[in-house]
PDB file of C-alpha atoms in Angstrom:
ATOM      1  CA  MET A   1      28.603 115.426-105.555  1.00 65.00           C
ATOM      2  CA  SER A   2      29.010 111.695-105.040  1.00 89.00           C
ATOM      3  CA  LYS A   3      32.165 109.818-105.883  1.00 96.00           C
ATOM      4  CA  THR A   4      32.030 107.820-109.091  1.00 98.00           C
ATOM      5  CA  ILE A   5      33.205 104.215-109.247  1.00 98.00           C
ATOM      6  CA  LEU A   6      33.833 102.045-112.302  1.00 98.00           C
ATOM      7  CA  THR A   7      33.246  98.350-111.639  1.00 98.00           C
ATOM      8  CA  VAL A   8      34.693  95.954-114.212  1.00 98.00           C
ATOM      9  CA  ASP A   9      33.642  92.295-114.153  1.00 97.00           C
ATOM     10  CA  ASP A  10      32.500  89.816-116.805  1.00 97.00           C
ATOM     11  CA  SER A  11      29.868  88.459-114.411  1.00 96.00           C
ATOM     12  CA  ALA A  12      26.676  90.493-114.724  1.00 97.00           C
ATOM     13  CA  SER A  13      25.457  89.238-111.341  1.00 96.00           C
ATOM     14  CA  ILE A  14      28.655  90.367-109.581  1.00 96.00           C
ATOM     15  CA  ARG A  15      28.461  93.782-111.279  1.00 96.00           C
ATOM     16  CA  GLN A  16      24.852  94.106-110.179  1.00 96.00           C
ATOM     17  CA  MET A  17      25.650  93.146-106.565  1.00 96.00           C
ATOM     18  CA  VAL A  18      28.595  95.547-106.438  1.00 97.00           C
ATOM     19  CA  ALA A  19      26.572  98.351-108.028  1.00 97.00           C
ATOM     20  CA  PHE A  20      23.619  97.762-105.681  1.00 97.00           C
ATOM     21  CA  THR A  21      25.900  97.840-102.628  1.00 97.00           C
ATOM     22  CA  LEU A  22      27.771 100.976-103.694  1.00 97.00           C
ATOM     23  CA  LYS A  23      24.699 102.899-104.931  1.00 97.00           C
ATOM     24  CA  ALA A  24      22.905 102.186-101.640  1.00 97.00           C
ATOM     25  CA  ALA A  25      25.829 103.879 -99.884  1.00 96.00           C
ATOM     26  CA  GLY A  26      25.528 106.967-102.107  1.00 96.00           C
ATOM     27  CA  TYR A  27      28.185 106.321-104.743  1.00 97.00           C
ATOM     28  CA  SER A  28      27.607 106.675-108.479  1.00 97.00           C
ATOM     29  CA  VAL A  29      28.537 103.496-110.348  1.00 98.00           C
ATOM     30  CA  ALA A  30      29.380 102.735-113.967  1.00 98.00           C
ATOM     31  CA  GLU A  31      29.798  99.167-115.186  1.00 98.00           C
ATOM     32  CA  ALA A  32      31.999  97.459-117.772  1.00 98.00           C
ATOM     33  CA  ALA A  33      31.774  93.791-118.830  1.00 97.00           C
ATOM     34  CA  ASP A  34      35.503  93.249-119.446  1.00 97.00           C
ATOM     35  CA  GLY A  35      38.852  94.942-119.202  1.00 97.00           C
ATOM     36  CA  ALA A  36      38.746  96.363-122.724  1.00 97.00           C
ATOM     37  CA  GLU A  37      35.376  98.020-122.094  1.00 98.00           C
ATOM     38  CA  GLY A  38      36.630  99.252-118.727  1.00 98.00           C
ATOM     39  CA  LEU A  39      39.691 100.842-120.315  1.00 98.00           C
ATOM     40  CA  SER A  40      37.541 102.438-122.994  1.00 98.00           C
ATOM     41  CA  LYS A  41      35.178 103.928-120.395  1.00 98.00           C
ATOM     42  CA  ALA A  42      38.093 105.138-118.262  1.00 97.00           C
ATOM     43  CA  ARG A  43      39.525 106.976-121.270  1.00 97.00           C
ATOM     44  CA  THR A  44      36.263 108.873-121.843  1.00 96.00           C
ATOM     45  CA  ALA A  45      35.212 109.618-118.252  1.00 96.00           C
ATOM     46  CA  ARG A  46      36.935 110.270-114.948  1.00 96.00           C
ATOM     47  CA  TYR A  47      36.336 107.843-112.068  1.00 98.00           C
ATOM     48  CA  ASP A  48      37.359 108.236-108.437  1.00 98.00           C
ATOM     49  CA  LEU A  49      37.903 104.483-108.032  1.00 98.00           C
ATOM     50  CA  VAL A  50      38.173 101.462-110.316  1.00 98.00           C
ATOM     51  CA  LEU A  51      37.122  98.066-108.995  1.00 98.00           C
ATOM     52  CA  THR A  52      38.152  95.215-111.280  1.00 97.00           C
ATOM     53  CA  ASP A  53      38.031  91.454-111.561  1.00 97.00           C
ATOM     54  CA  GLN A  54      41.158  89.573-112.696  1.00 96.00           C
ATOM     55  CA  ASN A  55      39.875  86.847-115.018  1.00 94.00           C
ATOM     56  CA  MET A  56      37.948  88.446-117.877  1.00 96.00           C
ATOM     57  CA  PRO A  57      37.822  88.105-121.662  1.00 94.00           C
ATOM     58  CA  LYS A  58      39.617  90.570-123.947  1.00 95.00           C
ATOM     59  CA  LEU A  59      41.741  92.200-121.206  1.00 96.00           C
ATOM     60  CA  ASP A  60      42.384  90.790-117.721  1.00 96.00           C
ATOM     61  CA  GLY A  61      42.456  92.837-114.532  1.00 97.00           C
ATOM     62  CA  LEU A  62      46.248  93.084-114.219  1.00 96.00           C
ATOM     63  CA  SER A  63      46.547  94.275-117.815  1.00 97.00           C
ATOM     64  CA  LEU A  64      43.747  96.783-117.197  1.00 98.00           C
ATOM     65  CA  ILE A  65      45.555  98.146-114.140  1.00 98.00           C
ATOM     66  CA  LYS A  66      48.849  98.469-116.027  1.00 97.00           C
ATOM     67  CA  SER A  67      47.060 100.282-118.872  1.00 98.00           C
ATOM     68  CA  LEU A  68      45.266 102.629-116.464  1.00 98.00           C
ATOM     69  CA  ARG A  69      48.485 103.429-114.591  1.00 97.00           C
ATOM     70  CA  GLY A  70      49.920 104.498-117.932  1.00 97.00           C
ATOM     71  CA  LEU A  71      47.244 107.199-118.238  1.00 97.00           C
ATOM     72  CA  PRO A  72      48.174 110.430-116.404  1.00 96.00           C
ATOM     73  CA  GLU A  73      44.643 110.850-114.977  1.00 95.00           C
ATOM     74  CA  TYR A  74      44.738 107.364-113.399  1.00 97.00           C
ATOM     75  CA  ARG A  75      48.311 107.396-112.095  1.00 96.00           C
ATOM     76  CA  ASN A  76      47.095 108.064-108.522  1.00 96.00           C
ATOM     77  CA  THR A  77      43.502 106.805-108.722  1.00 97.00           C
ATOM     78  CA  PRO A  78      42.741 103.948-106.322  1.00 98.00           C
ATOM     79  CA  ILE A  79      42.272 100.632-108.124  1.00 98.00           C
ATOM     80  CA  LEU A  80      40.976  97.633-106.193  1.00 97.00           C
ATOM     81  CA  MET A  81      40.976  94.029-107.353  1.00 96.00           C
ATOM     82  CA  LEU A  82      37.781  92.076-106.580  1.00 96.00           C
ATOM     83  CA  THR A  83      38.520  88.536-107.673  1.00 93.00           C
ATOM     84  CA  THR A  84      38.427  84.854-106.794  1.00 93.00           C
ATOM     85  CA  GLU A  85      42.230  84.869-107.065  1.00 89.00           C
ATOM     86  CA  SER A  86      43.759  84.854-103.589  1.00 89.00           C
ATOM     87  CA  SER A  87      47.285  83.452-103.951  1.00 93.00           C
ATOM     88  CA  ASP A  88      50.206  85.455-102.608  1.00 94.00           C
ATOM     89  CA  ALA A  89      51.812  85.327-106.061  1.00 94.00           C
ATOM     90  CA  MET A  90      48.743  86.877-107.682  1.00 93.00           C
ATOM     91  CA  LYS A  91      48.483  89.553-104.977  1.00 93.00           C
ATOM     92  CA  SER A  92      52.159  90.349-105.494  1.00 94.00           C
ATOM     93  CA  ALA A  93      51.538  90.640-109.237  1.00 95.00           C
ATOM     94  CA  GLY A  94      48.617  92.954-108.461  1.00 95.00           C
ATOM     95  CA  ARG A  95      50.777  95.221-106.323  1.00 95.00           C
ATOM     96  CA  ALA A  96      53.449  95.262-109.018  1.00 96.00           C
ATOM     97  CA  ALA A  97      50.816  96.251-111.608  1.00 96.00           C
ATOM     98  CA  GLY A  98      49.648  99.113-109.398  1.00 97.00           C
ATOM     99  CA  ALA A  99      46.639  97.727-107.521  1.00 97.00           C
ATOM    100  CA  THR A 100      45.779  99.701-104.403  1.00 96.00           C
ATOM    101  CA  GLY A 101      44.111  96.793-102.625  1.00 94.00           C
ATOM    102  CA  TRP A 102      42.660  93.317-102.975  1.00 94.00           C
ATOM    103  CA  LEU A 103      39.264  91.855-102.083  1.00 94.00           C
ATOM    104  CA  VAL A 104      38.361  88.200-102.556  1.00 94.00           C
ATOM    105  CA  LYS A 105      35.002  86.964-103.917  1.00 93.00           C
ATOM    106  CA  PRO A 106      32.505  86.195-102.690  1.00 91.00           C
ATOM    107  CA  PHE A 107      32.591  89.605-101.093  1.00 91.00           C
ATOM    108  CA  ASP A 108      31.047  90.853 -97.878  1.00 95.00           C
ATOM    109  CA  PRO A 109      29.097  94.034 -98.789  1.00 95.00           C
ATOM    110  CA  GLN A 110      30.062  95.774 -95.542  1.00 96.00           C
ATOM    111  CA  LYS A 111      33.738  94.948 -96.031  1.00 95.00           C
ATOM    112  CA  LEU A 112      33.533  96.280 -99.598  1.00 96.00           C
ATOM    113  CA  LEU A 113      32.022  99.530 -98.316  1.00 97.00           C
ATOM    114  CA  ASP A 114      34.632  99.784 -95.545  1.00 96.00           C
ATOM    115  CA  VAL A 115      37.479  99.416 -98.037  1.00 96.00           C
ATOM    116  CA  VAL A 116      35.923 101.808-100.561  1.00 96.00           C
ATOM    117  CA  LYS A 117      35.316 104.407 -97.853  1.00 95.00           C
ATOM    118  CA  ARG A 118      38.902 104.027 -96.652  1.00 95.00           C
ATOM    119  CA  VAL A 119      40.365 104.687-100.108  1.00 95.00           C
ATOM    120  CA  ILE A 120      38.016 107.397-101.452  1.00 95.00           C
ATOM    121  CA  GLY A 121      35.887 108.550 -98.531  1.00 81.00           C
TER     122      GLY A 121
END
């Protein structure tokens, strides 16, 4: 059974590129258009990894991570940020919120796969 990944980004084109890359490598992918939708999906299904943007309407990535870490089933689930934000302060805030790792857009598909494989196999 393939690992299931939830990708959360308000950009449809980014979600499609991420989903295409991950599906081609054999992962199952679900998509959410903002943090609120991502949190809703995470509450109704179990994902092996959450990949989230930072700047989104309704609920930003850091708030999504904090909310997910408050759910027992996501306390130890890898959560990666995939965002244009690259400042040390933002990365520090991500670690404090519970992010497992950080990738900067635009992303290199191979690097994305390498990081995903490292955290969930």
